[in-house]
Each structure stands twice: as C-alpha cells, then as structure tokens.
Coordinates of C-alpha atoms and ligand atoms in Angstrom, one line a residue:
M24 CA -13.1 -118.4 66.9
S25 CA -14.3 -120.5 69.8
R26 CA -11.7 -122.0 72.2
K27 CA -13.6 -125.3 72.4
L28 CA -11.4 -128.2 73.7
I29 CA -11.6 -131.3 71.6
L30 CA -10.2 -134.7 72.4
G31 CA -9.3 -136.4 69.1
I32 CA -8.9 -140.2 68.6
E33 CA -7.3 -141.8 65.6
T34 CA -7.0 -145.6 65.0
S35 CA -7.6 -146.0 61.3
C36 CA -4.5 -148.0 60.5
D37 CA -1.4 -148.8 62.6
E38 CA -1.1 -145.7 64.8
T39 CA -3.0 -145.4 68.1
A40 CA -3.3 -141.7 68.6
A41 CA -5.0 -139.2 70.9
A42 CA -4.7 -135.4 71.1
V43 CA -6.3 -132.4 72.8
V44 CA -6.7 -129.4 70.6
A45 CA -8.1 -126.0 71.6
G46 CA -10.0 -123.8 69.2
G47 CA -9.2 -126.1 66.2
S48 CA -5.5 -125.3 66.0
D49 CA -3.9 -125.0 69.4
V50 CA -2.3 -128.4 70.0
L51 CA -2.2 -129.0 73.8
S52 CA -1.0 -132.6 73.4
S53 CA -0.6 -135.1 70.5
V54 CA 0.3 -138.6 71.5
V55 CA 1.0 -141.2 68.8
S56 CA 1.8 -144.9 69.6
S57 CA 3.2 -146.4 66.5
Q58 CA 2.8 -150.1 65.8
I59 CA 5.6 -150.1 63.2
E60 CA 7.8 -152.4 65.2
I61 CA 5.0 -154.9 65.6
H62 CA 4.2 -155.0 61.8
Q63 CA 7.8 -154.8 60.5
R64 CA 8.4 -158.5 60.8
Y65 CA 5.4 -159.2 58.5
G66 CA 6.5 -156.5 55.9
G67 CA 3.2 -154.7 56.2
V68 CA 0.2 -154.0 58.5
V69 CA -1.6 -157.1 59.6
P70 CA -5.2 -155.9 60.3
E71 CA -6.0 -158.4 63.2
V72 CA -2.7 -157.6 64.9
A73 CA -3.4 -153.9 64.5
S74 CA -6.8 -154.1 66.2
R75 CA -5.4 -156.0 69.1
A76 CA -2.6 -153.4 69.6
H77 CA -5.2 -150.6 69.4
V78 CA -7.2 -152.3 72.2
E79 CA -4.1 -152.4 74.4
M80 CA -2.9 -148.9 73.7
M81 CA -6.1 -146.9 73.4
I82 CA -6.7 -146.1 77.1
P83 CA -3.0 -145.4 78.0
V84 CA -2.7 -143.1 74.9
V85 CA -5.9 -141.2 75.8
A86 CA -4.7 -140.9 79.4
D87 CA -1.3 -139.6 78.3
A88 CA -2.9 -137.0 76.0
M89 CA -5.2 -135.7 78.8
V90 CA -2.3 -135.5 81.3
E91 CA 0.1 -133.9 78.8
A92 CA -2.6 -131.3 77.9
G93 CA -3.3 -130.7 81.7
V94 CA -7.0 -131.1 81.2
E95 CA -9.7 -133.0 83.0
P96 CA -12.7 -134.7 81.2
A97 CA -15.0 -131.9 82.5
D98 CA -12.9 -129.3 80.6
L99 CA -13.6 -131.0 77.2
D100 CA -16.2 -129.8 74.8
A101 CA -16.4 -132.9 72.6
V102 CA -14.7 -136.2 71.8
A103 CA -14.0 -136.8 68.1
A104 CA -12.8 -140.0 66.4
T105 CA -12.0 -141.1 62.9
V106 CA -14.9 -143.2 61.6
G107 CA -13.3 -144.1 58.2
P108 CA -11.8 -144.8 55.8
G109 CA -9.4 -147.4 57.2
L110 CA -9.1 -150.9 58.5
I111 CA -12.6 -151.7 59.9
G112 CA -11.4 -153.6 63.0
S113 CA -9.0 -150.8 63.9
L114 CA -11.5 -148.0 63.3
L115 CA -14.1 -149.7 65.5
I116 CA -11.7 -149.7 68.5
G117 CA -11.3 -145.9 68.3
V118 CA -14.9 -145.2 67.5
S119 CA -16.1 -147.4 70.4
A120 CA -13.6 -145.8 72.8
A121 CA -14.6 -142.3 71.8
K122 CA -18.3 -143.0 72.0
S123 CA -17.9 -144.6 75.4
L124 CA -15.9 -141.7 76.8
A125 CA -18.4 -139.2 75.3
L126 CA -21.2 -141.1 77.0
V127 CA -19.5 -141.4 80.4
W128 CA -18.3 -137.8 80.4
D129 CA -21.5 -136.5 79.0
K130 CA -19.9 -134.8 76.0
P131 CA -20.9 -134.7 72.4
F132 CA -19.3 -137.2 70.0
V133 CA -18.0 -136.0 66.6
A134 CA -17.5 -138.3 63.6
V135 CA -14.4 -137.4 61.6
N136 CA -13.5 -138.5 58.0
H137 CA -9.8 -139.5 58.0
L138 CA -9.2 -137.8 54.7
E139 CA -10.7 -134.6 55.9
A140 CA -8.6 -134.8 59.0
H141 CA -5.4 -135.0 56.7
L142 CA -6.7 -131.8 55.0
Y143 CA -7.0 -130.1 58.3
A144 CA -3.4 -130.9 59.4
S145 CA -2.2 -127.7 57.7
F146 CA -4.8 -125.6 59.6
L147 CA -3.1 -126.7 62.9
E148 CA -0.1 -124.7 62.0
E149 CA -1.7 -122.1 59.7
P150 CA -5.2 -121.5 61.1
D151 CA -5.9 -118.6 58.7
L152 CA -5.0 -120.4 55.5
P153 CA -6.4 -118.4 52.5
L154 CA -8.8 -120.3 50.2
P155 CA -9.2 -121.7 47.6
L156 CA -6.4 -124.1 48.1
V157 CA -5.2 -127.0 46.0
V158 CA -4.4 -129.9 48.4
L159 CA -2.2 -132.8 47.3
L160 CA -3.3 -135.6 49.7
V161 CA -0.9 -138.4 49.4
S162 CA -1.0 -141.3 52.0
G163 CA -0.6 -145.0 52.2
G164 CA -4.2 -145.6 51.1
H165 CA -5.0 -142.5 49.0
T166 CA -3.6 -140.1 46.4
M167 CA -5.9 -137.3 45.5
L168 CA -5.9 -133.7 44.3
V169 CA -8.5 -131.7 46.1
L170 CA -9.7 -128.2 45.5
M171 CA -10.7 -126.8 48.9
E172 CA -13.0 -123.9 48.3
G173 CA -14.2 -123.4 51.9
H174 CA -14.4 -125.3 55.1
G175 CA -16.0 -128.7 54.3
Q176 CA -16.2 -127.6 50.7
Y177 CA -14.1 -129.9 48.6
R178 CA -13.9 -130.7 44.9
L179 CA -12.2 -133.9 44.0
L180 CA -10.0 -133.0 40.9
G181 CA -8.4 -136.4 40.5
E182 CA -7.2 -139.5 42.3
T183 CA -5.2 -142.6 41.7
V184 CA -6.7 -145.3 39.5
D185 CA -4.6 -148.0 41.1
D186 CA -1.9 -147.8 43.8
A187 CA -1.7 -144.9 46.2
A188 CA 1.7 -143.1 46.2
G189 CA 2.5 -144.3 49.7
E190 CA 1.6 -147.9 48.6
A191 CA 4.1 -147.6 45.7
F192 CA 6.8 -146.4 48.1
D193 CA 6.0 -149.4 50.4
K194 CA 5.9 -152.0 47.6
V195 CA 9.1 -150.8 45.9
A196 CA 10.9 -150.7 49.3
R197 CA 9.7 -154.2 50.0
Y198 CA 10.9 -155.4 46.6
L199 CA 14.3 -153.8 47.3
G200 CA 14.4 -155.5 50.7
L201 CA 14.4 -152.2 52.5
G202 CA 11.7 -153.1 55.1
Y203 CA 8.4 -151.4 56.2
P204 CA 7.3 -148.7 55.9
G205 CA 9.0 -147.9 52.6
G206 CA 8.5 -144.2 52.4
P207 CA 11.0 -143.0 55.1
V208 CA 13.7 -145.6 54.0
I209 CA 13.5 -144.7 50.3
D210 CA 13.5 -141.0 51.3
E211 CA 16.7 -141.5 53.3
L212 CA 18.4 -143.8 50.7
S213 CA 17.6 -141.4 47.9
N214 CA 20.0 -138.9 49.4
Q215 CA 22.9 -141.1 48.3
G216 CA 21.5 -141.9 44.8
D217 CA 21.2 -140.1 41.5
P218 CA 17.6 -139.1 40.7
H219 CA 18.4 -139.1 37.0
A220 CA 20.2 -142.4 36.9
I221 CA 17.2 -144.4 35.6
A222 CA 14.4 -142.9 33.4
F223 CA 11.4 -144.5 35.1
P224 CA 8.0 -143.8 33.3
R225 CA 5.7 -140.9 34.4
A226 CA 2.2 -142.3 33.8
M227 CA -0.9 -140.4 32.7
M228 CA 1.0 -137.0 32.5
K229 CA -1.4 -135.6 30.0
D230 CA -4.6 -137.3 31.3
G231 CA -6.1 -134.7 33.6
Y232 CA -5.7 -135.1 37.3
N233 CA -5.9 -138.8 37.8
F234 CA -2.7 -140.8 38.8
S235 CA -1.4 -144.3 38.2
F236 CA 1.5 -145.7 40.1
S237 CA 1.3 -149.4 39.5
G238 CA 3.1 -149.3 36.2
L239 CA 6.0 -147.4 37.8
K240 CA 6.3 -150.1 40.5
T241 CA 6.4 -152.8 37.8
S242 CA 9.1 -150.8 35.9
V243 CA 11.2 -150.7 39.0
V244 CA 10.9 -154.5 39.5
N245 CA 11.7 -155.1 35.8
H246 CA 14.7 -152.8 35.8
V247 CA 16.2 -154.4 38.9
R248 CA 15.6 -157.9 37.4
K249 CA 17.5 -157.0 34.2
N250 CA 20.2 -155.1 36.1
P251 CA 20.9 -157.0 39.3
D252 CA 24.0 -155.0 40.1
V253 CA 22.2 -151.6 39.9
E254 CA 22.8 -149.4 43.0
A255 CA 19.7 -149.5 45.3
A256 CA 20.2 -145.8 46.1
D257 CA 20.0 -144.9 42.3
V258 CA 16.8 -147.0 42.0
A259 CA 15.3 -145.3 45.1
A260 CA 16.2 -141.8 44.0
S261 CA 15.0 -142.3 40.4
F262 CA 11.7 -143.9 41.6
Q263 CA 11.2 -141.0 44.1
E264 CA 11.9 -138.5 41.4
A265 CA 9.3 -140.0 39.1
V266 CA 6.6 -140.0 41.8
V267 CA 7.4 -136.4 42.8
D268 CA 7.5 -135.2 39.2
V269 CA 4.0 -136.6 38.5
L270 CA 2.5 -135.4 41.8
L271 CA 3.8 -131.8 41.3
T272 CA 3.1 -131.5 37.6
K273 CA -0.5 -132.3 38.2
A274 CA -0.7 -130.1 41.3
T275 CA 0.8 -127.2 39.4
A276 CA -1.8 -127.6 36.6
A277 CA -4.6 -127.7 39.2
V278 CA -3.4 -124.5 40.9
R279 CA -3.2 -122.7 37.5
E280 CA -6.6 -123.9 36.2
H281 CA -8.5 -123.1 39.4
D282 CA -6.7 -119.9 40.3
A283 CA -5.9 -121.3 43.8
V284 CA -4.0 -119.0 46.2
G285 CA -2.1 -121.8 47.8
L286 CA -0.7 -125.3 47.4
C287 CA -0.9 -127.6 50.4
L288 CA 0.5 -131.0 51.1
A289 CA -1.2 -133.6 53.3
G290 CA -0.8 -137.3 54.2
G291 CA 2.1 -139.5 55.1
V292 CA 3.9 -139.1 51.7
A293 CA 4.0 -135.3 52.4
A294 CA 6.7 -136.2 54.9
N295 CA 8.9 -136.9 51.9
S296 CA 12.0 -134.5 51.7
S297 CA 12.1 -134.2 48.0
L298 CA 8.3 -133.6 47.7
R299 CA 8.4 -131.0 50.4
E300 CA 11.4 -129.1 48.9
R301 CA 10.0 -129.2 45.4
A302 CA 6.5 -128.2 46.5
L303 CA 8.0 -125.0 47.9
D304 CA 9.8 -124.3 44.7
V305 CA 6.7 -124.9 42.6
A306 CA 4.6 -122.6 44.7
A307 CA 7.3 -119.9 44.5
E308 CA 7.3 -120.2 40.7
L309 CA 3.5 -120.1 40.6
G310 CA 3.5 -117.0 42.9
V311 CA 1.2 -118.8 45.4
R312 CA 1.7 -119.7 49.1
A313 CA 2.8 -123.2 50.0
F314 CA 1.7 -125.0 53.1
V315 CA 3.7 -128.0 54.2
P316 CA 2.7 -129.3 57.6
S317 CA 5.5 -130.5 59.9
R318 CA 6.3 -134.2 59.3
S319 CA 4.6 -135.4 62.5
M320 CA 1.4 -133.8 61.3
C321 CA 1.6 -135.4 57.8
T322 CA 1.6 -138.9 59.0
D323 CA -1.4 -140.2 61.0
N324 CA -2.0 -138.4 64.2
A325 CA -5.0 -137.3 66.3
A326 CA -4.4 -133.6 66.4
M327 CA -5.6 -133.4 62.8
V328 CA -8.7 -135.4 63.9
A329 CA -9.4 -132.9 66.6
A330 CA -9.0 -130.0 64.2
A331 CA -11.4 -131.5 61.6
G332 CA -13.7 -132.4 64.5
W333 CA -13.8 -128.8 65.7
W334 CA -15.0 -127.7 62.3
R335 CA -17.5 -130.5 61.9
L336 CA -18.9 -129.9 65.3
Q337 CA -19.6 -126.3 64.3
S338 CA -21.0 -127.1 60.9
D339 CA -22.9 -130.4 61.5
G340 CA -23.2 -130.7 65.3
P341 CA -22.6 -134.0 67.2
A342 CA -23.0 -137.4 65.7
P343 CA -25.4 -139.9 67.2
L344 CA -24.0 -142.6 69.5
D345 CA -25.2 -145.3 67.1
Q346 CA -22.7 -143.9 64.5
G347 CA -20.7 -146.8 63.0
A348 CA -17.4 -147.0 61.2
S349 CA -16.9 -147.4 57.5
S350 CA -13.7 -148.8 55.9
S351 CA -14.5 -147.2 52.5
L352 CA -15.8 -143.8 53.6
R353 CA -15.3 -141.2 50.8
L354 CA -14.3 -137.5 51.2
P355 CA -17.6 -135.5 51.2
T356 CA -17.3 -133.6 47.9
L357 CA -19.4 -130.8 46.2
Ligands
LIG8 O1 -1.0 -140.8 56.1 P1 -0.3 -142.1 56.6 O2 0.5 -142.0 57.9 O3 -1.3 -143.3 56.7 C1 -2.4 -143.4 55.8 O4 -3.5 -142.8 56.0 O5 -2.2 -144.2 54.8 O6 0.6 -142.5 55.4 C2 1.5 -143.6 55.4 C3 2.3 -143.7 54.1 C4 3.1 -145.0 54.0 O7 2.9 -145.5 52.7 C5 4.5 -144.5 54.2 O8 5.5 -145.2 53.4 C6 4.4 -143.1 53.6 O9 3.2 -142.6 54.1 N1 5.5 -142.2 54.0 C7 6.4 -141.6 53.2 C8 7.3 -140.9 54.0 N2 6.9 -141.1 55.3 C9 5.8 -141.8 55.3 N3 6.5 -141.7 51.9 C10 7.6 -141.0 51.3 N4 8.5 -140.4 52.0 C11 8.4 -140.3 53.4 N5 9.4 -139.6 54.1
LIG9 ZN1 -3.7 -141.2 57.0

C-alpha cells in the first residue's frame, strides 16, 4: 500500500472540511467547520448562505488541516475534492479551491464522488475490510443499499423513492419544533421515550430493497395533530424505531441474498445510536462482521474524501483541471 499523502476537501453541503490522509487510511488531520449555527435560524440549509460561508472558511480550514498534520504543500501527492452530488454553489467553492491549490502546488487534482467518499469512511478505521460488503448509506440527501464487491465496484441494490432517511429525521424534528438538524435531537430525545408507544407504518417492507419515508413523516404529523398531548419523546422514539426497523430489515435481506461477509453503515444517519447498536446485533445474528465508523466519520468530513481520492487516484489517475461540479452526480455502479 502506498503512503501517498492526500489533501481532501469537502464542501458539498453545510460543512467546510479539509483533511490530510496518508496511505488512504492514516488520518493526520481532519478539520470540519460546521455551519449548523448559521442555518439553524432558518430551520434548514440555505444554499446561498452556505456558499458564502464556504468562501470564508475554505482557506482557514485547509491551513488548519495542513498545520495539524504537520505537512508542507511539497509533501502532498494530490489534492482531492468532492465534485458532487450536493449543493452546486457549495461544491464549486471546494472544487475551485482544490483545483487552484493543485495548480499552484503542481500536484494532481482528484475528483471525488461524495457518496463514494461516505462508503470509504469505514476504510479509514478498517483499511482491510473484507469484501463483498453490504453498505447501508443513509444521509440527509441519500438512502441506498449498496453491494460493494471490490474497490470502485458497486451494485446499487435499492434506494429511496422519495425522502432520504436523514431528510425524514429533519422534517419530523422541524414539525415537532425540535430544531435543525433533526437527527441528533431525535436520537437524544428518543432515550426518554418508548419506541413501541406508537405503531408508525413500515413502508415497502416486502418490496425489494427500495425505501419510502415520506408516508412515515405524514403519519407522524397526523398522529400529533390527532393527539396534541402526546409525549414528544414517545413520538421521536417510535418514529426512530420505524426508520431503523425498515433500514435493518432490508440490509439483513441484502446480506443474506448476496452472501456478503460484512455489513457497513455510512452517512450522517449512521451516527444514530439505535441504528448503530441494532446493526451490531443484526450482524452478530447473521454471523458477519459489522463496521460502524465513528460518529465524526459518518457525518460529512474530508478524511473520507481523501480516502476515496486515494483509491481513485490509483484506479483512474488525476482529473483534468477543467473538471466541473455536478449537483446530481450518481454513484458509479456496475
Ligand atoms: O452525511 P451527512 O452529514 O450529510 C449529507 O451528505 O446529507 O448527513 C446529514 C444527515 C442529516 O439529515 C442529519 O439529521 C442526519 O444526517 N443525522 C442523524 C444523526 N446525526 C446526523 N440522523 C439520525 N441520528 C443521528 N444521530
Ligand atoms: Zn454526506
């Protein structure tokens, strides 16, 4: 394994992040400047505000990542950045910064798919993960079940037909008046509630590997409207239980059907306490290994971008400097 040093840059949504990773898994620094406080007053991410904050934070965050890692530009082997999917204005800030640095420092530029970066978060902590793996990628913008057969070799088994799991957490939290982002608040509040208090629907349980969360969100709203005195903690816990049930039922079926040797979680929702605990139980029952990245590697960060960039540099080589950004980039599948 080469010890190539990659500077990763991530600006696809509301986190300005930079990291230096050696050899695809040795994290020398990982700096994340979150814009949560800026967007909280609007109840969600405002794209134009996010872009402006990225412009302000980009250079200081890169400088911090380089200083923390103790490396000079000359030590780097490449600069990698997320080129999509995400908010186009935000993506362009990171891509432009990465290309400029690559040009000035005379280093190759590597284009990274944000979804692939999430898949690589597990490899930061477990570089020798055995394959094939079923990865449950659950974030604010995506919910997908991926069969990872090899590096860069993905089969998309299923995805959400409407809201992403994280989006459902955020919308339910907003409806309950719990603020933004919803995932962490619902996670916390659920500790005080009864996950079996309300029987919310589990959609598409027998329909293959696709997911649907928009009906669940509507059920929560209807239930609270009809029962205004219901305990918010019971609503949160029962909602979370329904989401986790669906996610893990489908992930279990995918591991069985494809004889996967491991089950991996990725994306911001993988920071959820109940999902993490139950994924470990499910993997133990299935007799496969479970890989659950640490919480800071589940939510958006640049270490995962550098890790994916390291693999992409070896398999595809550098990207041209006229590489653009794409808000709707798909995971490259087989
Ligand atoms: O991966 P991520 O940081 O950004 C995207 O690429 O979308 O995911 C953000 C999403 C948000 O919807 C947030 O509410 C959710 O991840 N999230 C959680 C938790 N922490 C973050 N959802 C459930 N439980 C959590 N503890
Ligand atoms: Zn993400």
